[in-house]
Amino acid sequence: MLATIFDREVLLKTFLKPIGDIPSPMGLGVSLFSYWRYAMSKLKFNVEIDTDNAAFDDAGIASEIARILRELATRLEQGHLDEILLRDFNGNTVGKAHFSEH
């Protein structure tokens, strides 16, 4: 089992861009970026990969994990921020990636 935590600052800089001001509950202007930055600071990003199947034996454990992580990175860049199921090259679900609270 492999668990990885990505740096939330990298996620913020990559996926969230300021798109204007929104009113705060106290009547002060707060950028949407600042709001998301605060919300994301309360989270961690978890990746779990179960390496106990044939795909990891055939391709080699390091190569298959690297392939799965590249596929995960592509999906994150496309804006998939909900739970993401991770699949080996045979199409079997071998893990998941998701945000959780600290």
XYZ file of C-alpha atoms in Angstrom:
102
model
C 0.000 0.000 0.000
C 1.328 3.431 -0.938
C -0.055 6.708 0.384
C 1.079 10.104 -0.899
C 0.101 13.637 0.080
C 0.470 16.313 -2.592
C 1.374 19.863 -1.625
C -1.852 21.875 -1.436
C 0.024 25.039 -2.516
C 0.864 23.360 -5.821
C -2.795 22.404 -6.243
C -3.886 25.956 -5.485
C -1.465 27.573 -7.933
C -2.302 25.042 -10.623
C -6.090 24.841 -10.432
C -7.468 27.927 -8.731
C -7.269 31.342 -10.321
C -8.719 34.597 -8.967
C -11.959 35.395 -10.807
C -13.253 38.434 -8.946
C -14.480 39.575 -5.583
C -17.302 38.113 -3.563
C -18.800 39.704 -0.487
C -17.737 38.238 2.820
C -20.166 37.750 5.704
C -18.706 40.878 7.324
C -19.251 43.052 4.245
C -15.580 43.110 3.246
C -14.548 42.143 -0.281
C -12.794 38.784 -0.415
C -11.462 37.343 -3.642
C -12.791 33.943 -4.584
C -9.182 32.786 -4.802
C -8.650 33.796 -1.171
C -11.789 31.941 -0.140
C -10.689 28.757 -1.944
C -7.173 29.176 -0.594
C -8.567 29.206 2.939
C -10.858 26.243 2.244
C -8.041 24.221 0.669
C -5.692 24.970 3.566
C -7.977 22.868 5.745
C -7.581 19.800 3.516
C -5.002 17.213 2.608
C -4.871 15.176 -0.595
C -4.628 11.406 -0.142
C -3.615 8.771 -2.665
C -3.938 5.057 -1.898
C -2.711 2.392 -4.299
C -2.974 -1.334 -3.587
C -0.053 -3.015 -5.355
C -1.195 -6.591 -4.699
C -2.185 -7.706 -8.220
C -0.694 -8.944 -11.486
C -0.396 -5.527 -13.163
C 2.338 -4.557 -10.729
C 4.192 -7.821 -11.305
C 3.998 -7.596 -15.111
C 4.975 -3.929 -15.534
C 7.098 -3.604 -12.414
C 5.833 -1.869 -9.314
C 7.605 1.472 -9.885
C 6.568 1.727 -13.541
C 2.918 0.963 -12.827
C 2.727 3.398 -9.889
C 4.326 6.107 -12.059
C 1.801 5.423 -14.854
C -1.132 5.637 -12.419
C 0.182 8.887 -10.917
C 0.616 10.429 -14.389
C -2.984 9.504 -15.205
C -4.086 10.996 -11.859
C -2.184 14.229 -12.587
C -3.942 14.530 -15.952
C -7.345 14.085 -14.341
C -6.552 16.698 -11.679
C -5.432 19.154 -14.358
C -8.789 18.589 -16.063
C -10.520 19.707 -12.858
C -11.556 16.400 -11.287
C -11.382 17.298 -7.589
C -13.866 14.730 -6.248
C -12.794 11.220 -5.300
C -10.943 9.633 -8.217
C -10.749 5.868 -8.622
C -7.319 4.656 -9.720
C -7.017 1.791 -12.181
C -4.135 -0.416 -13.252
C -3.366 -0.961 -16.948
C -5.725 -3.965 -16.945
C -8.612 -1.695 -15.898
C -8.886 -3.013 -12.346
C -9.563 -0.511 -9.556
C -6.447 -0.465 -7.368
C -6.989 2.630 -5.259
C -8.400 6.090 -4.905
C -7.371 9.709 -4.546
C -9.385 12.249 -2.575
C -9.315 15.345 -0.394
C -9.946 14.995 3.324
C -9.907 17.248 6.348
C -6.782 17.479 8.509
